[in-house]
Tab-separated table of C-alpha atoms in Angstrom:
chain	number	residue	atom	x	y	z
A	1	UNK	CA	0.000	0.000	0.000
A	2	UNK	CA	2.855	2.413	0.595
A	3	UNK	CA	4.026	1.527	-2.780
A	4	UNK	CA	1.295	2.118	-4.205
A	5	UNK	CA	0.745	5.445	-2.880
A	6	UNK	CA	4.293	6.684	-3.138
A	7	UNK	CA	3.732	6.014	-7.061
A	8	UNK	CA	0.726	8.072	-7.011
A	9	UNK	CA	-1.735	5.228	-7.475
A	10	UNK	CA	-5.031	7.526	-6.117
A	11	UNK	CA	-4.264	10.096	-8.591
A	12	UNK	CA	-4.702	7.551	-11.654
A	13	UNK	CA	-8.464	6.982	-10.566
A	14	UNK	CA	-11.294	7.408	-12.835
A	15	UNK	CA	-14.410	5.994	-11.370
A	16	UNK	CA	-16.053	7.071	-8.021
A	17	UNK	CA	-15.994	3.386	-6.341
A	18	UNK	CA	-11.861	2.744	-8.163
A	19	UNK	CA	-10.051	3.930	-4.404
A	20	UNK	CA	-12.925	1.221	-2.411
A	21	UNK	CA	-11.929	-1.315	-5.316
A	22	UNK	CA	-8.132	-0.596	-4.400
A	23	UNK	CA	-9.062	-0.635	-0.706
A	24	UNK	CA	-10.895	-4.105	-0.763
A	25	UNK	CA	-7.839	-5.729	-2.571
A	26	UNK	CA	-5.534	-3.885	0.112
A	27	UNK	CA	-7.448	-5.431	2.994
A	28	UNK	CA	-7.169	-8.777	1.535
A	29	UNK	CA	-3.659	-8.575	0.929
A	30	UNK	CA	-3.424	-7.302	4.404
A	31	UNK	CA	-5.200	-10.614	5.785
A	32	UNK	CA	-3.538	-12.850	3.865
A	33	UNK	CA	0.053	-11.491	4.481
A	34	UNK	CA	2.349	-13.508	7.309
A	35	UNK	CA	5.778	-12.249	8.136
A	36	UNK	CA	5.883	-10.106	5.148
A	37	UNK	CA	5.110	-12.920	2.799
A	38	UNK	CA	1.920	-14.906	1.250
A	39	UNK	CA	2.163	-18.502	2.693
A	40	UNK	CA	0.214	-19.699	0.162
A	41	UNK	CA	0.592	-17.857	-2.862
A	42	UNK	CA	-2.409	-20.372	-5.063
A	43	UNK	CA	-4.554	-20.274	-2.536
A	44	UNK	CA	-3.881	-16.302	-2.603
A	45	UNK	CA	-4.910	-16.267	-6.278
A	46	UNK	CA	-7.364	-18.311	-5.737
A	47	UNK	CA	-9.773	-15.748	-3.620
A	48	UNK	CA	-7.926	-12.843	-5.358
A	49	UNK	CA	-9.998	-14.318	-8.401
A	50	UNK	CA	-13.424	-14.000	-6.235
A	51	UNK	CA	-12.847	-9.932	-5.677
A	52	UNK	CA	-15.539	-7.809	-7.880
A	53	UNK	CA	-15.278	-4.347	-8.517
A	54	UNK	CA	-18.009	-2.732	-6.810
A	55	UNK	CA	-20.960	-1.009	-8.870
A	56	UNK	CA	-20.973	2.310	-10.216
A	57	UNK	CA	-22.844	4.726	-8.054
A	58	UNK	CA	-23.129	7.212	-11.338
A	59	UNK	CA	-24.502	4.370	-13.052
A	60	UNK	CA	-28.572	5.544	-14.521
A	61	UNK	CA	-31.120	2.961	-14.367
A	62	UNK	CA	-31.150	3.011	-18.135
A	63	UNK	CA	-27.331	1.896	-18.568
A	64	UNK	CA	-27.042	-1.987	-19.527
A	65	UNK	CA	-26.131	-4.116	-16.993
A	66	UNK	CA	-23.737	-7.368	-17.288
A	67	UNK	CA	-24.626	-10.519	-15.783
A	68	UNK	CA	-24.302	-13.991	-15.975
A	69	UNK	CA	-27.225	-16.038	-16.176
A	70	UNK	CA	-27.173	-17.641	-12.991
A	71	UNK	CA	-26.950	-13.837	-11.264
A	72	UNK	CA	-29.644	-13.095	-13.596
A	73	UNK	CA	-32.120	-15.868	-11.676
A	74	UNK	CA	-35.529	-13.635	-10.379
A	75	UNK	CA	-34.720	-10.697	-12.149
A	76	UNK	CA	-36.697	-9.222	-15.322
A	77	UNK	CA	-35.579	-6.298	-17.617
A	78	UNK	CA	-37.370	-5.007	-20.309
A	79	UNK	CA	-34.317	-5.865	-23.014
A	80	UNK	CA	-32.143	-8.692	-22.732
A	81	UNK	CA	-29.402	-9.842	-24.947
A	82	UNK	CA	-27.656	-12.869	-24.648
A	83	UNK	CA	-24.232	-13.121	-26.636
A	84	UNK	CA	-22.234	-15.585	-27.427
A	85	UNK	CA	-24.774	-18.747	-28.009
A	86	UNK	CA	-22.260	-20.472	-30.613
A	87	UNK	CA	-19.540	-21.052	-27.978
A	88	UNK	CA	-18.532	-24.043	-26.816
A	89	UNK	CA	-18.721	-23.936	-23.245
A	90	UNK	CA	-15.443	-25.440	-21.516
A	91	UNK	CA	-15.300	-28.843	-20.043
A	92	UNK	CA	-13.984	-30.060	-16.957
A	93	UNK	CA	-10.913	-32.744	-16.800
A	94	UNK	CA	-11.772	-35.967	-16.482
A	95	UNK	CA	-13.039	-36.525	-12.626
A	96	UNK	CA	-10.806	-39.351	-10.702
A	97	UNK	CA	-14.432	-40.905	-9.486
A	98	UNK	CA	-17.930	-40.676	-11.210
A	99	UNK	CA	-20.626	-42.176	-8.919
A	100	UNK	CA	-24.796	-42.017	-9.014
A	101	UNK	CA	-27.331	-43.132	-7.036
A	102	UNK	CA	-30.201	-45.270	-8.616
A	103	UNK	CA	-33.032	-47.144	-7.365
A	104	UNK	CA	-32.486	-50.917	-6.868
A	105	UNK	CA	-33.389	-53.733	-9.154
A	106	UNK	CA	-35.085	-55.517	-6.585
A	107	UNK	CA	-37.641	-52.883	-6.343
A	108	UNK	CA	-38.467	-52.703	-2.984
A	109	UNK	CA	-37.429	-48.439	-3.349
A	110	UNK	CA	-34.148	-48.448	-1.848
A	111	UNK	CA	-31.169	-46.904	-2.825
A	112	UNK	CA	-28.140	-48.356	-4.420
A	113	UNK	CA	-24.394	-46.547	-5.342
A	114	UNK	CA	-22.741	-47.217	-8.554
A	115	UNK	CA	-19.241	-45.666	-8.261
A	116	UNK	CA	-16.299	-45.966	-10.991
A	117	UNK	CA	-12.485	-44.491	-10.934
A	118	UNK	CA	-10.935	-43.544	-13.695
A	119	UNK	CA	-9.526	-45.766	-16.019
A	120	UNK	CA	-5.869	-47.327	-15.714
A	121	UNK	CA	-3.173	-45.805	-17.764
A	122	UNK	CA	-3.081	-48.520	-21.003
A	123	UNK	CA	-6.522	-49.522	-20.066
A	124	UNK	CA	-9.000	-48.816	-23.575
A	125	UNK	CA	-11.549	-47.880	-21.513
A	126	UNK	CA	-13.892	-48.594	-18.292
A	127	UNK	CA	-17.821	-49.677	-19.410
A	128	UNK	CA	-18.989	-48.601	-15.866
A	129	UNK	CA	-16.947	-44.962	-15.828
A	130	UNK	CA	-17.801	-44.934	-19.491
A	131	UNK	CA	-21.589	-45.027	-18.886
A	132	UNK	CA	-21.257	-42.696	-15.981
A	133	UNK	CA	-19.413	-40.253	-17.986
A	134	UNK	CA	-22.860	-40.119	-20.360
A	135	UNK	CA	-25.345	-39.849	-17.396
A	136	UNK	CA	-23.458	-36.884	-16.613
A	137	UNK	CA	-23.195	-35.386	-20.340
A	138	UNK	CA	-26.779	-36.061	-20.360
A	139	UNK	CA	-27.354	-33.940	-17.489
A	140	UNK	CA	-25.193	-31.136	-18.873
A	141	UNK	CA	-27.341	-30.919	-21.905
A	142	UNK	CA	-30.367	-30.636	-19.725
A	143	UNK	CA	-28.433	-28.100	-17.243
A	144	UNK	CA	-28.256	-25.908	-21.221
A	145	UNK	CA	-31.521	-26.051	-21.548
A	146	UNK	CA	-32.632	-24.755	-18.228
A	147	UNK	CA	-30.180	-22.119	-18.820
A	148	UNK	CA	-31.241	-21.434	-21.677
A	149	UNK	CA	-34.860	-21.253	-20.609
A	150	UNK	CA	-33.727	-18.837	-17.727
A	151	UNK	CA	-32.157	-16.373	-20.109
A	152	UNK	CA	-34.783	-16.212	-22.380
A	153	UNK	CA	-37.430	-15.459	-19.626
A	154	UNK	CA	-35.850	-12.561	-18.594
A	155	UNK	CA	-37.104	-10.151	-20.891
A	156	UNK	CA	-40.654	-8.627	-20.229
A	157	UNK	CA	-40.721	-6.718	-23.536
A	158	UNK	CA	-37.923	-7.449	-26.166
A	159	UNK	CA	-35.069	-10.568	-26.551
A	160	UNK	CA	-31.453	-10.645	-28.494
A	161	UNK	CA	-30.269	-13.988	-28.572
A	162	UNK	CA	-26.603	-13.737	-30.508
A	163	UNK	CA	-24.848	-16.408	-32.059
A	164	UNK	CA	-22.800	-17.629	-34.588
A	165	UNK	CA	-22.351	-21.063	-36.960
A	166	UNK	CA	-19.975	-21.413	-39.537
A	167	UNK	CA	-20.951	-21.760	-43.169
A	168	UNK	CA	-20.210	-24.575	-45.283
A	169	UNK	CA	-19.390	-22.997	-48.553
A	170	UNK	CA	-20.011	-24.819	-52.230
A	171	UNK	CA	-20.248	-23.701	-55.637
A	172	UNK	CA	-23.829	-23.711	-55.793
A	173	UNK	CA	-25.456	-23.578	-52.295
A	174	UNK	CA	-24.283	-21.892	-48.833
A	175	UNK	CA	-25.473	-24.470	-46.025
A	176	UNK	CA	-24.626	-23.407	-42.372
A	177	UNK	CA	-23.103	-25.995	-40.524
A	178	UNK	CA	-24.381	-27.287	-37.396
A	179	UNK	CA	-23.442	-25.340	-34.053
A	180	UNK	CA	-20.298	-26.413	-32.181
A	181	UNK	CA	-20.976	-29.312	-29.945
A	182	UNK	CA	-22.668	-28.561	-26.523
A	183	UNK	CA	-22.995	-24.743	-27.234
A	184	UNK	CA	-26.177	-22.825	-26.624
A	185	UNK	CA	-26.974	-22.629	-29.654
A	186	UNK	CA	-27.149	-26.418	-30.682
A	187	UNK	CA	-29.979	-26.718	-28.242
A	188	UNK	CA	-31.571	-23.875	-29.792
A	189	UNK	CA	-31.031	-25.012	-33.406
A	190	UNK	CA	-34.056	-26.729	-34.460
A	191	UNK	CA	-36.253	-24.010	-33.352
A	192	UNK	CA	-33.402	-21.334	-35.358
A	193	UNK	CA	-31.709	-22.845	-37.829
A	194	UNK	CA	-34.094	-22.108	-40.756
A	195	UNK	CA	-32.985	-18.165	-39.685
A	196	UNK	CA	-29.249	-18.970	-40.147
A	197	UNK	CA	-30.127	-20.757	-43.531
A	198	UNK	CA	-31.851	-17.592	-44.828
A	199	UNK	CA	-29.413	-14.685	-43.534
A	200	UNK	CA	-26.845	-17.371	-44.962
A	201	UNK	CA	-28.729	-17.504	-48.163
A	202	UNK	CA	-28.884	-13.803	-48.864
A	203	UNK	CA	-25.086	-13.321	-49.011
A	204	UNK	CA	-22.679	-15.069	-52.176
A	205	UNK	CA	-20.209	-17.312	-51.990
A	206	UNK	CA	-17.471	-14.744	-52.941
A	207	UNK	CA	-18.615	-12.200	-49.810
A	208	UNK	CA	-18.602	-15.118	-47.086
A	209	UNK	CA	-14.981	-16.297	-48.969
A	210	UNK	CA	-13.827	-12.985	-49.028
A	211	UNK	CA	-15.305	-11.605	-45.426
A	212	UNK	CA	-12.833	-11.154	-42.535
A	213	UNK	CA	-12.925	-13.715	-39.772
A	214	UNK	CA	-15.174	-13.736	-36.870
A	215	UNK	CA	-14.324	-12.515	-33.462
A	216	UNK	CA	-15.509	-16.029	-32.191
A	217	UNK	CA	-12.624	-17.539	-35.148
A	218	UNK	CA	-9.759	-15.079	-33.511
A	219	UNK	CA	-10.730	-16.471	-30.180
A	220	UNK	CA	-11.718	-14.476	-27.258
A	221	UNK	CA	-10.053	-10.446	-27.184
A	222	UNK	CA	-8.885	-9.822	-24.541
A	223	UNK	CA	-10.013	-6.418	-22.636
A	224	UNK	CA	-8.116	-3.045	-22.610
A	225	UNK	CA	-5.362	-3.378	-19.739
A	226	UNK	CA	-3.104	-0.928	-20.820
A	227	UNK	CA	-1.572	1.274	-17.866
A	228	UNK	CA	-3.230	4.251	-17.034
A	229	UNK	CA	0.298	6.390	-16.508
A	230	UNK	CA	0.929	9.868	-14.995
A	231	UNK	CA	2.883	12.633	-16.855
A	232	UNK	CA	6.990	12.017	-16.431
A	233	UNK	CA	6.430	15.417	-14.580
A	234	UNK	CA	4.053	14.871	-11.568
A	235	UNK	CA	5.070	14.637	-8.366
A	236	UNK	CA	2.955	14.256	-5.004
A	237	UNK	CA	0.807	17.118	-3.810
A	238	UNK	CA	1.923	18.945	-0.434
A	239	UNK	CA	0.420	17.512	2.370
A	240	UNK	CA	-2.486	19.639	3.796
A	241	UNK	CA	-1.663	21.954	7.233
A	242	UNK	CA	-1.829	19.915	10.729
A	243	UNK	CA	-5.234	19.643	12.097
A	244	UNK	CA	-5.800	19.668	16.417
A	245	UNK	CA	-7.632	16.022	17.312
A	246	UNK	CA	-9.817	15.385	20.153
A	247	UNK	CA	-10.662	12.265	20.900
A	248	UNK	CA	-14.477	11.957	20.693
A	249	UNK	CA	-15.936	10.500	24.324
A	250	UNK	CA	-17.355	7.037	24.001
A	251	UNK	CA	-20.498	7.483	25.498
A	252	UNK	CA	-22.265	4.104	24.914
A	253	UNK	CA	-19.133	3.109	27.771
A	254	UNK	CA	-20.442	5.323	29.918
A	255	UNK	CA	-24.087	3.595	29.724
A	256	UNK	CA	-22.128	0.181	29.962
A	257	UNK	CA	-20.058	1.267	33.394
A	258	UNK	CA	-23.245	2.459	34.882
A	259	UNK	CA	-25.509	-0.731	34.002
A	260	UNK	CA	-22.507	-3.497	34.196
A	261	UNK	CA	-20.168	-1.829	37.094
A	262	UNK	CA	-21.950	-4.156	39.669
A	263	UNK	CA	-22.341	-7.326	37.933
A	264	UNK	CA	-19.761	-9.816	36.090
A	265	UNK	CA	-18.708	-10.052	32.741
A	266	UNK	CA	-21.226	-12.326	31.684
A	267	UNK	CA	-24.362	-10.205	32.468
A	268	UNK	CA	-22.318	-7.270	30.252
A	269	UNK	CA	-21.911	-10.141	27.489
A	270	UNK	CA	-25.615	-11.160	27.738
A	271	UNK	CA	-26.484	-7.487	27.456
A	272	UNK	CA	-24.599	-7.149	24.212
A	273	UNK	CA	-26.267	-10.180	22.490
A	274	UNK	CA	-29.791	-9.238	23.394
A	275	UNK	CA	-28.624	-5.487	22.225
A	276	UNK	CA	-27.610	-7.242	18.471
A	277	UNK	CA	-30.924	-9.184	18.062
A	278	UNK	CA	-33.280	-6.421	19.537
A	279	UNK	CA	-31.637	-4.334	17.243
A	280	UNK	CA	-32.456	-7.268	13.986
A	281	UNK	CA	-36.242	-7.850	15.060
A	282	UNK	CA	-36.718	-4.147	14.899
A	283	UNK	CA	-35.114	-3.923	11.264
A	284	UNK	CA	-36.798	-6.851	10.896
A	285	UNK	CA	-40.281	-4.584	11.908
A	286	UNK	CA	-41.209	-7.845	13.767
A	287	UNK	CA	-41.844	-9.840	10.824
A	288	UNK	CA	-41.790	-13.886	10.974
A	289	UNK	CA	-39.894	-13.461	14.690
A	290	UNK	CA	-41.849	-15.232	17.216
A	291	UNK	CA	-40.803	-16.903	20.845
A	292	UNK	CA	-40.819	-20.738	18.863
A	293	UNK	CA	-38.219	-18.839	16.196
A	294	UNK	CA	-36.084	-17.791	19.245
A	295	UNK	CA	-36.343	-21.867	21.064
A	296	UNK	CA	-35.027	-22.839	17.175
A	297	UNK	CA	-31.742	-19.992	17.376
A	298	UNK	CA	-30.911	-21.154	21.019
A	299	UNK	CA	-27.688	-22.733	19.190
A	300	UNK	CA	-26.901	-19.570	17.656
A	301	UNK	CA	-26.992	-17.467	20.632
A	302	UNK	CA	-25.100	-20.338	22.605
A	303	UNK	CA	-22.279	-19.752	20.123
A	304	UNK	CA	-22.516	-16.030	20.005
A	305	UNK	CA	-22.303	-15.673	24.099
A	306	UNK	CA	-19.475	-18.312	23.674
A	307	UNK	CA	-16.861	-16.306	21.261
A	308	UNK	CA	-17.925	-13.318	24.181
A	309	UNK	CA	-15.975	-15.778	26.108
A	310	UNK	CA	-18.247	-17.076	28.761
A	311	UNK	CA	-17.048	-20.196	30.709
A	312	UNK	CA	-19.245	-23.122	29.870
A	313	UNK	CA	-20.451	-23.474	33.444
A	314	UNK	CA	-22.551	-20.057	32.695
A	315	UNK	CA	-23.199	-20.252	29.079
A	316	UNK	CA	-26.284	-22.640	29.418
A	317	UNK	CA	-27.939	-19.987	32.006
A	318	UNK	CA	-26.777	-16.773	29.793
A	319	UNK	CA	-28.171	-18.383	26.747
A	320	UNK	CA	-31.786	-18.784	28.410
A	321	UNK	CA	-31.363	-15.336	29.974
A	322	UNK	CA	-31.194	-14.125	26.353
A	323	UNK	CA	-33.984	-16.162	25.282
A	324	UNK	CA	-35.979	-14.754	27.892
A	325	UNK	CA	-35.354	-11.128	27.270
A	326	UNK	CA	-36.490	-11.146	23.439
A	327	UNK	CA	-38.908	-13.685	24.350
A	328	UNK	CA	-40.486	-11.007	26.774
A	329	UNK	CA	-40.345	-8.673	24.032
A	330	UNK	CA	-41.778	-10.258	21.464
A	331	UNK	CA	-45.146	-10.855	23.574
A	332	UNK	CA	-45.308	-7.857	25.547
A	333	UNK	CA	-47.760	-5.569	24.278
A	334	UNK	CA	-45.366	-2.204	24.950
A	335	UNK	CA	-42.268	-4.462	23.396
A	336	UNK	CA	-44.340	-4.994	20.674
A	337	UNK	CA	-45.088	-1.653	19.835
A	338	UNK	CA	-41.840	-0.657	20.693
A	339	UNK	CA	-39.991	-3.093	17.954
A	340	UNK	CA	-42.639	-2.938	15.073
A	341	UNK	CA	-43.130	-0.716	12.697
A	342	UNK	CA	-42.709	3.365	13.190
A	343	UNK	CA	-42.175	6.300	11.524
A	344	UNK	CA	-38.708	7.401	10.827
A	345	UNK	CA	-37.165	4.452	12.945
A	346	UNK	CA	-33.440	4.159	13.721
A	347	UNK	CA	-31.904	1.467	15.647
A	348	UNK	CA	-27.887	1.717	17.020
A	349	UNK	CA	-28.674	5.294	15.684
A	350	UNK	CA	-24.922	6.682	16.034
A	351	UNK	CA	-24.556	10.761	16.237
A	352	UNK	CA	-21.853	13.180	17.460
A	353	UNK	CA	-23.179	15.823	19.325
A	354	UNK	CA	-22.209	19.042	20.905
A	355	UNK	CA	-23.281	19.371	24.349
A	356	UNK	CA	-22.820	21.597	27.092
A	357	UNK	CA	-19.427	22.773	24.791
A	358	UNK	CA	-18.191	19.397	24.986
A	359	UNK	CA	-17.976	17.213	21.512
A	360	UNK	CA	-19.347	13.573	22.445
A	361	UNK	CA	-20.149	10.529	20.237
A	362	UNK	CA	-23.391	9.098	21.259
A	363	UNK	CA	-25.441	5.506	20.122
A	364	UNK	CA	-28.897	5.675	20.665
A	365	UNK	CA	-30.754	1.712	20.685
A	366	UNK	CA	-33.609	3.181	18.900
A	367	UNK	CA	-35.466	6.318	17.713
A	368	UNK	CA	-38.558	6.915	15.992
A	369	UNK	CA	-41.886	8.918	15.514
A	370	UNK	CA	-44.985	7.923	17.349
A	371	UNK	CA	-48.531	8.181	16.232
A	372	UNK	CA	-48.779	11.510	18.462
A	373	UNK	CA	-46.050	13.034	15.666
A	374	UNK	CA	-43.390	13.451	18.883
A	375	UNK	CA	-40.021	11.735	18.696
A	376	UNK	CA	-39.183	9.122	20.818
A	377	UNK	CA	-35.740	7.667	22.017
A	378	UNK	CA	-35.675	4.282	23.963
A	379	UNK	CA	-32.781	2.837	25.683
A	380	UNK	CA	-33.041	-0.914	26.256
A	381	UNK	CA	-31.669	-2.320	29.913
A	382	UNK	CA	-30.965	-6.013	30.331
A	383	UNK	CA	-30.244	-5.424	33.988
A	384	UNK	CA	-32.642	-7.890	36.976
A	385	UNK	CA	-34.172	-7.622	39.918
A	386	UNK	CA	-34.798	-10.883	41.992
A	387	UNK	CA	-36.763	-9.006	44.846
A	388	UNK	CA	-40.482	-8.356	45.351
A	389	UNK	CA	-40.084	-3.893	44.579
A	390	UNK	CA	-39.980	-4.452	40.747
A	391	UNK	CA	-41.811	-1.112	40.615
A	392	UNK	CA	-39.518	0.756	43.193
A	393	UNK	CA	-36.421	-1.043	41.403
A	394	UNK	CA	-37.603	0.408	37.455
A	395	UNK	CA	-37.631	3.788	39.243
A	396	UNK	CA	-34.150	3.528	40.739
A	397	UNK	CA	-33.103	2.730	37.218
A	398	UNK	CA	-34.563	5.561	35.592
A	399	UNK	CA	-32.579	7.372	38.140
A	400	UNK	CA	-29.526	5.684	37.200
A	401	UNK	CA	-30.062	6.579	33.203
A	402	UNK	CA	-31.837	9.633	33.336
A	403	UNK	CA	-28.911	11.627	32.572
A	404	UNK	CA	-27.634	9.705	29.660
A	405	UNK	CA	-31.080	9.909	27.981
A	406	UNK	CA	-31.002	13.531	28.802
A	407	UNK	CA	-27.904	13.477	26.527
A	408	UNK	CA	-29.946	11.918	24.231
A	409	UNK	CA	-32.755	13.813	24.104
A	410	UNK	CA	-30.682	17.070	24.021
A	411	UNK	CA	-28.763	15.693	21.094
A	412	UNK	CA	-31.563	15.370	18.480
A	413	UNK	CA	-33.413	18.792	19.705
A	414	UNK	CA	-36.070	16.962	22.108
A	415	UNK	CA	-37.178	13.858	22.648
A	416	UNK	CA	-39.458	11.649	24.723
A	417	UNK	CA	-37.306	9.160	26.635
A	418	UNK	CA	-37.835	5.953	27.271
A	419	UNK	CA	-36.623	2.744	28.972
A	420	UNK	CA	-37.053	-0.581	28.144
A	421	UNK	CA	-36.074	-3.633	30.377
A	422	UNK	CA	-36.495	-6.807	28.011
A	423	UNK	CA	-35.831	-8.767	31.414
A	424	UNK	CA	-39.199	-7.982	32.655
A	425	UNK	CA	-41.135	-6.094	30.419
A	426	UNK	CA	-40.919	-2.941	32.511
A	427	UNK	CA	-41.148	0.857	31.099
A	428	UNK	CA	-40.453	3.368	32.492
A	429	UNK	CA	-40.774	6.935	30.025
A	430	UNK	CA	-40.273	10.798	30.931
């Protein structure tokens, strides 16, 4: 990366996305690197092959769009065109095992495994890998078909299919040879030939003898890679004048010292999960999330709380504690209104904020606008309360916070506060 921008590699930039292209491929490089090396330089080209440029932002909605068919599944545009039909896709080497499943001979439904390796060096041939070999072919062909079938239905109002067969030239007659083997356009050719044979038939012998060959008979062009250089002359610009830094405050700390400064690091950890998927079922606007969904993802939050680094003697109890919380949620009524849908909603809503003089960095669980047109901010608690006071123990905690929703409130110009405590379904709002 220093390399790169000691050469002046920003300045040769032409789209918008071209210095997050050359970031993504700096990152990776950055991950793969060890000791100043690549360990394993093929498998480095390997996923250097699955990086994509990212779109272009400028793009209009009218500018074509390249994909392959498979990316093209579920989607519809009003023109499609779909080039190179007369190419012969490429075939995979011979596989060291072929194998299939088929139903028994004796009938009774079961399934049986024909497998065959690959055939000895001197050997003619195999029957069994031989036969295999076909079953698969077979399925290839109908693989082109499907394909074919999905390309095609992607157009809602008009359809280019592209292709191209060679002529078979003779001194009285042009006839157009048939496709190349296992191309797109062989399956297509009974339903297309008699177009070839026409656009064939309307040209002489002497203009297809005489006509330059084919991009498809050069083989494949390769695109424009030239260098895009800088004048001999250019040097680096001046750096800009020293700026003063403050660091911003963290205040979403300060919210964990207060709620967490009394209890281990597991009740801070079970905080943070139930945070993360409070935050999803509200993006989610409540949609398909129920308490048999949450049963289902006890796994997943078992794993979660474990990278957090809870011992295993605990993680059995945290994981229920988290099913409980968004459990409660879920089916209380003031949850439910809190997590569905709103006006204008915001969850982990992160703004910097000046208040009283003093620059601080703020994350607010969730903000929206109620049916009364006021906004709301709500701050979500996963703190407990074993005693018999619930009541008088919610309004010690809005005691506790008050001050940090203040903050809040202040921040976005006034604000109803509210907090939530997933643990019991309490509320408390000012």
């Amino acid at each position: 990366e220093g390399a790169w921008l000691a050469l002046g590699g920003p300045a040769c930039v032409e789209q918008v996305t071209d210095l997050e292209d050359a970031e993504i491929y700096l990152q990776y490089l950055e991950d793969a690197e060890q000791a100043g090396g690549i360990a394993d330089l093929a498998a480095f080209e390997e996923g250097l092959a699955k990086l994509h440029a990212l779109p272009d932002l400028e793009a209009r909605d009218t500018d074509p769009q390249i994909l392959t068919i498979h990316k093209a599944k579920g989607l519809e545009y009003d023109t499609v065109i779909v080039p190179g039909l007369g190419r012969r896709p490429r075939h995979p080497e011979p596989s060291l095992f072929l194998w299939t499943r088929r139903l028994a001979a004796d009938g009774d439904g079961s399934a049986e495994l024909l497998l065959a390796p690959i055939k000895q060096t001197g050997v003619d041939a195999d029957p069994i890998y031989d036969y295999l070999a076909r079953l698969d072919k077979e399925r290839e062909h109908y693989e082109q078909a499907r394909l074919l079938y999905v390309a095609s239905t992607r157009a809602k109002k008009h359809l280019h299919l592209l292709g191209h067969a060679k002529p078979d030239v003779r001194e009285d007659a042009i006839e157009v040879k048939v496709p190349a083997k296992d191309s797109l356009l062989e399956t297509l050719w009974p339903a297309v030939q008699s177009v070839f044979q026409r656009a064939a038939a309307s040209l002489s012998p002497e203009q297809l003898l005489n006509a330059p060959p084919s991009a498809a008979e050069e083989g494949v062009r390769m695109p424009d890679q030239n260098l895009r250089r800088l004048p001999a002359d250019w040097s680096l610009p001046a750096l800009p004048p020293a700026v003063n830094w403050t660091p911003l405050q963290e205040e979403e700390r300060v919210g964990e010292e207060i709620e967490f400064s009394w209890v281990g690091e597991t009740a801070r950890h079970v905080g943070s999960v139930v945070h993360r998927w409070l935050q999803r079922i509200a993006e989610d606007e409540m949609k398909d999330w129920d308490r048999a969904r949450l049963e289902k993802m006890r796994k997943a939050f078992r794993d979660e709380l474990g990278m957090r680094g809870i011992p295993e003697s605990e993680i059995e109890a945290a994981t229920t504690r988290v099913v409980s919380a968004l459990g409660n949620s879920l089916e209380d009524p003031r949850g439910r209104w809190l997590l569905g849908p709103q006006r204008e909603a915001r969850n982990e809503y992160r703004i910097t904020a000046l208040i009283d003089g003093e620059r601080r960095n703020l994350v607010i669980d969730r903000t929206f606008i109620d049916e009364e047109g006021k906004r709301r901010i709500v701050d979500y608690k996963t703190s407990s309360h074993e005693g018999a006071d619930i009541e008088g123990f919610l309004d010690q905690e809005q005691k506790r916070y008050a001050a940090q929703l203040d903050a809040y409130a202040a921040a976005l110009g006034g604000a109803r506060r509210g907090l939530y405590f997933p643990l019991h379904a309490g509320w408390r709002e000012w």
